[in-house]
């Protein structure tokens, strides 16, 4: 199968928002389209490993913020390159909360959606959802997945590297250490903790990097 053929199906890029018992979670999604007008419905596909997807499974509700072509690249890095399991993504960006769901302040349009059906595939879950509210906020060209692939990705990656560097400097200046939240092991290796491979485990109790905290 020629995977390049699939890139010729066009998508936008959106910030998806959901709530986990009042904690705001979110991610970047591209597979969104209107599929009916009675009821007004859209389809959304999320990967099954996504924490935001798990929250939508539980609550049956989500928000979408439509991104403009001129958004700062960090918005995409913030929502796309981290997990809401370990990061409060919304606190890093200007946003507002309406009736329990988070929305990006800088948007072209926003939607609130209620899940009608979900279909589980091996890699993804497809939600068909009713649009219960839609607001057209400003004119402008929506950012597409093609924009990301053709020119935006490098800017997004650079913004994320700068963000990580700043965080590291702040951590160093504050004298904080990465500590295993399970057994209390304090990381003191020469390689900065952030640069350790994803499969790094605590040498004492064996849990992964995601269970370490800066303390
Ligand atoms: Fe440990």
Coordinates of C-alpha atoms and ligand atoms in Angstrom, one line a residue:
X1 CA 0.0 0.0 0.0
X2 CA 1.3 3.5 -0.9
X3 CA 1.0 5.5 2.3
X4 CA 1.6 8.8 0.3
X5 CA -1.8 8.3 -1.3
X6 CA -3.4 8.7 2.2
X7 CA -1.8 12.1 2.6
X8 CA -3.8 13.4 -0.3
X9 CA -7.0 13.1 1.8
X10 CA -7.0 16.6 3.4
X11 CA -7.7 17.3 7.0
X12 CA -7.5 20.4 9.3
X13 CA -5.7 20.5 12.6
X14 CA -7.8 21.1 15.7
X15 CA -7.3 21.3 19.5
X16 CA -9.5 18.7 21.1
X17 CA -10.6 19.4 24.7
X18 CA -12.3 17.2 27.3
X19 CA -12.6 16.9 31.1
X20 CA -11.3 14.3 33.4
X21 CA -13.5 14.9 36.6
X22 CA -12.8 18.6 36.3
X23 CA -9.2 18.3 35.2
X24 CA -8.9 19.8 31.7
X25 CA -7.2 17.5 29.1
X26 CA -6.6 17.9 25.4
X27 CA -4.7 16.9 22.3
X28 CA -4.2 17.7 18.6
X29 CA -6.5 15.9 16.1
X30 CA -6.7 16.0 12.4
X31 CA -9.5 13.5 11.6
X32 CA -12.6 15.7 12.0
X33 CA -15.4 16.3 9.5
X34 CA -19.0 17.2 9.3
X35 CA -21.0 14.1 8.4
X36 CA -24.7 15.1 8.8
X37 CA -26.9 18.1 9.3
X38 CA -29.8 16.4 10.9
X39 CA -28.8 16.1 13.6
X40 CA -25.8 18.4 13.0
X41 CA -23.1 15.8 13.5
X42 CA -19.3 15.5 13.0
X43 CA -17.0 12.5 13.0
X44 CA -13.8 12.5 15.1
X45 CA -11.1 9.9 15.2
X46 CA -8.7 9.5 18.1
X47 CA -5.9 7.1 18.7
X48 CA -6.8 4.5 21.4
X49 CA -3.7 5.3 23.4
X50 CA -4.8 8.9 23.8
X51 CA -5.7 10.0 27.3
X52 CA -8.2 12.6 26.0
X53 CA -9.9 9.7 24.1
X54 CA -10.3 7.8 27.4
X55 CA -11.9 10.8 29.0
X56 CA -14.3 11.2 26.0
X57 CA -15.2 7.5 26.4
X58 CA -16.2 8.3 30.0
X59 CA -17.9 11.7 29.7
X60 CA -19.3 11.5 26.1
X61 CA -18.4 15.2 25.6
X62 CA -15.7 17.2 23.9
X63 CA -14.8 20.6 22.6
X64 CA -12.9 21.5 19.4
X65 CA -11.0 24.7 18.7
X66 CA -10.3 25.5 15.0
X67 CA -6.7 26.7 14.6
X68 CA -5.7 29.6 12.3
X69 CA -2.8 29.4 10.0
X70 CA -1.0 32.1 12.0
X71 CA -1.0 30.5 15.4
X72 CA 2.2 30.3 17.4
X73 CA 3.8 26.9 16.6
X74 CA 4.1 26.1 20.3
X75 CA 0.3 25.6 20.4
X76 CA 0.7 22.5 18.2
X77 CA 3.7 21.3 20.1
X78 CA 2.0 21.8 23.5
X79 CA -1.0 19.7 22.6
X80 CA 0.7 17.3 20.1
X81 CA 4.0 16.4 21.7
X82 CA 3.0 15.7 25.3
X83 CA 0.5 13.6 27.1
X84 CA -2.3 15.0 29.4
X85 CA -1.4 12.1 31.7
X86 CA 1.7 13.9 32.8
X87 CA 1.3 17.6 31.7
X88 CA -1.4 20.2 32.3
X89 CA -1.4 21.4 28.7
X90 CA -4.2 24.0 29.1
X91 CA -2.3 25.9 31.7
X92 CA 0.5 26.6 29.2
X93 CA -1.8 28.5 26.8
X94 CA -4.5 31.2 26.8
X95 CA -7.8 29.4 27.2
X96 CA -11.2 29.6 28.7
X97 CA -13.6 27.1 30.2
X98 CA -17.3 27.1 29.2
X99 CA -19.7 24.8 30.9
X100 CA -16.9 22.4 32.0
X101 CA -15.0 22.1 28.7
X102 CA -11.8 24.0 27.7
X103 CA -11.4 26.1 24.6
X104 CA -8.4 27.8 23.0
X105 CA -8.6 31.6 23.4
X106 CA -7.1 32.2 19.9
X107 CA -9.4 30.2 17.6
X108 CA -11.3 30.7 14.3
X109 CA -14.3 28.8 15.6
X110 CA -15.3 26.4 18.4
X111 CA -17.6 23.5 18.8
X112 CA -19.1 21.6 21.7
X113 CA -20.0 18.0 20.9
X114 CA -21.9 15.2 22.5
X115 CA -21.1 11.6 21.4
X116 CA -23.9 9.7 19.7
X117 CA -22.0 6.6 18.7
X118 CA -18.4 5.3 18.9
X119 CA -16.8 2.6 16.8
X120 CA -13.7 0.9 18.0
X121 CA -11.0 0.0 15.5
X122 CA -7.7 -1.6 16.3
X123 CA -5.7 1.6 16.4
X124 CA -8.4 4.3 16.7
X125 CA -11.9 5.1 18.0
X126 CA -14.3 6.9 15.7
X127 CA -16.8 9.1 17.5
X128 CA -19.9 10.3 15.7
X129 CA -21.0 13.3 17.7
X130 CA -23.8 15.8 17.7
X131 CA -22.7 19.5 17.6
X132 CA -24.6 21.0 20.5
X133 CA -23.0 24.5 20.2
X134 CA -20.9 26.2 17.5
X135 CA -19.4 29.7 17.5
X136 CA -17.8 31.4 14.5
X137 CA -15.3 33.7 16.1
X138 CA -13.2 35.3 13.4
X139 CA -12.3 35.1 9.8
X140 CA -9.0 33.6 8.7
X141 CA -7.7 30.5 7.0
X142 CA -7.8 27.3 9.0
X143 CA -4.5 25.4 9.6
X144 CA -4.4 22.1 7.8
X145 CA -2.5 18.9 8.3
X146 CA -0.8 19.5 5.0
X147 CA 0.5 22.8 6.3
X148 CA 2.0 20.9 9.2
X149 CA 3.6 18.4 7.0
X150 CA 4.9 20.8 4.3
X151 CA 6.3 23.8 6.3
X152 CA 5.0 24.1 9.9
X153 CA 6.5 20.9 11.5
X154 CA 10.0 22.3 11.7
X155 CA 8.8 25.4 13.5
X156 CA 6.7 23.3 15.9
X157 CA 9.7 21.1 16.7
X158 CA 11.9 24.1 17.3
X159 CA 9.4 25.7 19.6
X160 CA 9.1 22.5 21.6
X161 CA 12.9 22.1 21.9
X162 CA 13.1 25.7 23.2
X163 CA 10.3 25.1 25.7
X164 CA 12.2 22.0 27.0
X165 CA 15.4 23.9 27.3
X166 CA 13.7 26.7 29.3
X167 CA 12.1 24.1 31.5
X168 CA 15.4 22.4 32.1
X169 CA 17.1 25.7 32.9
X170 CA 14.4 26.6 35.3
X171 CA 14.7 23.2 37.0
X172 CA 18.5 23.5 37.3
X173 CA 18.2 27.0 38.7
X174 CA 15.6 26.0 41.2
X175 CA 17.9 23.1 42.4
X176 CA 15.0 20.7 42.0
X177 CA 15.6 17.0 41.3
X178 CA 13.7 14.3 39.4
X179 CA 12.3 11.9 42.0
X180 CA 10.6 8.6 41.5
X181 CA 7.1 9.0 43.0
X182 CA 6.9 5.3 43.7
X183 CA 10.1 4.6 45.7
X184 CA 11.7 8.0 46.3
X185 CA 14.8 7.3 44.2
X186 CA 16.5 10.6 43.3
X187 CA 17.9 10.7 39.7
X188 CA 21.5 12.0 39.8
X189 CA 22.9 10.8 36.4
X190 CA 25.1 13.0 34.1
X191 CA 22.6 12.9 31.2
X192 CA 19.8 15.4 31.8
X193 CA 16.7 13.6 32.9
X194 CA 14.7 15.0 29.9
X195 CA 17.2 13.5 27.5
X196 CA 17.0 9.9 28.9
X197 CA 15.4 7.5 26.5
X198 CA 11.6 6.9 26.8
X199 CA 12.2 3.4 28.0
X200 CA 14.3 4.5 31.0
X201 CA 13.1 2.9 34.2
X202 CA 13.8 3.6 37.8
X203 CA 16.8 1.5 38.8
X204 CA 15.2 0.7 42.2
X205 CA 11.6 -0.1 41.5
X206 CA 11.4 -0.3 37.7
X207 CA 8.7 2.2 36.9
X208 CA 8.9 4.4 33.8
X209 CA 9.9 8.1 33.4
X210 CA 6.3 9.2 33.6
X211 CA 6.2 8.4 37.3
X212 CA 9.1 10.8 38.0
X213 CA 8.4 14.2 39.3
X214 CA 10.4 17.4 39.7
X215 CA 10.7 18.0 43.5
Ligands
LIG1 FE1 11.4 4.0 41.9

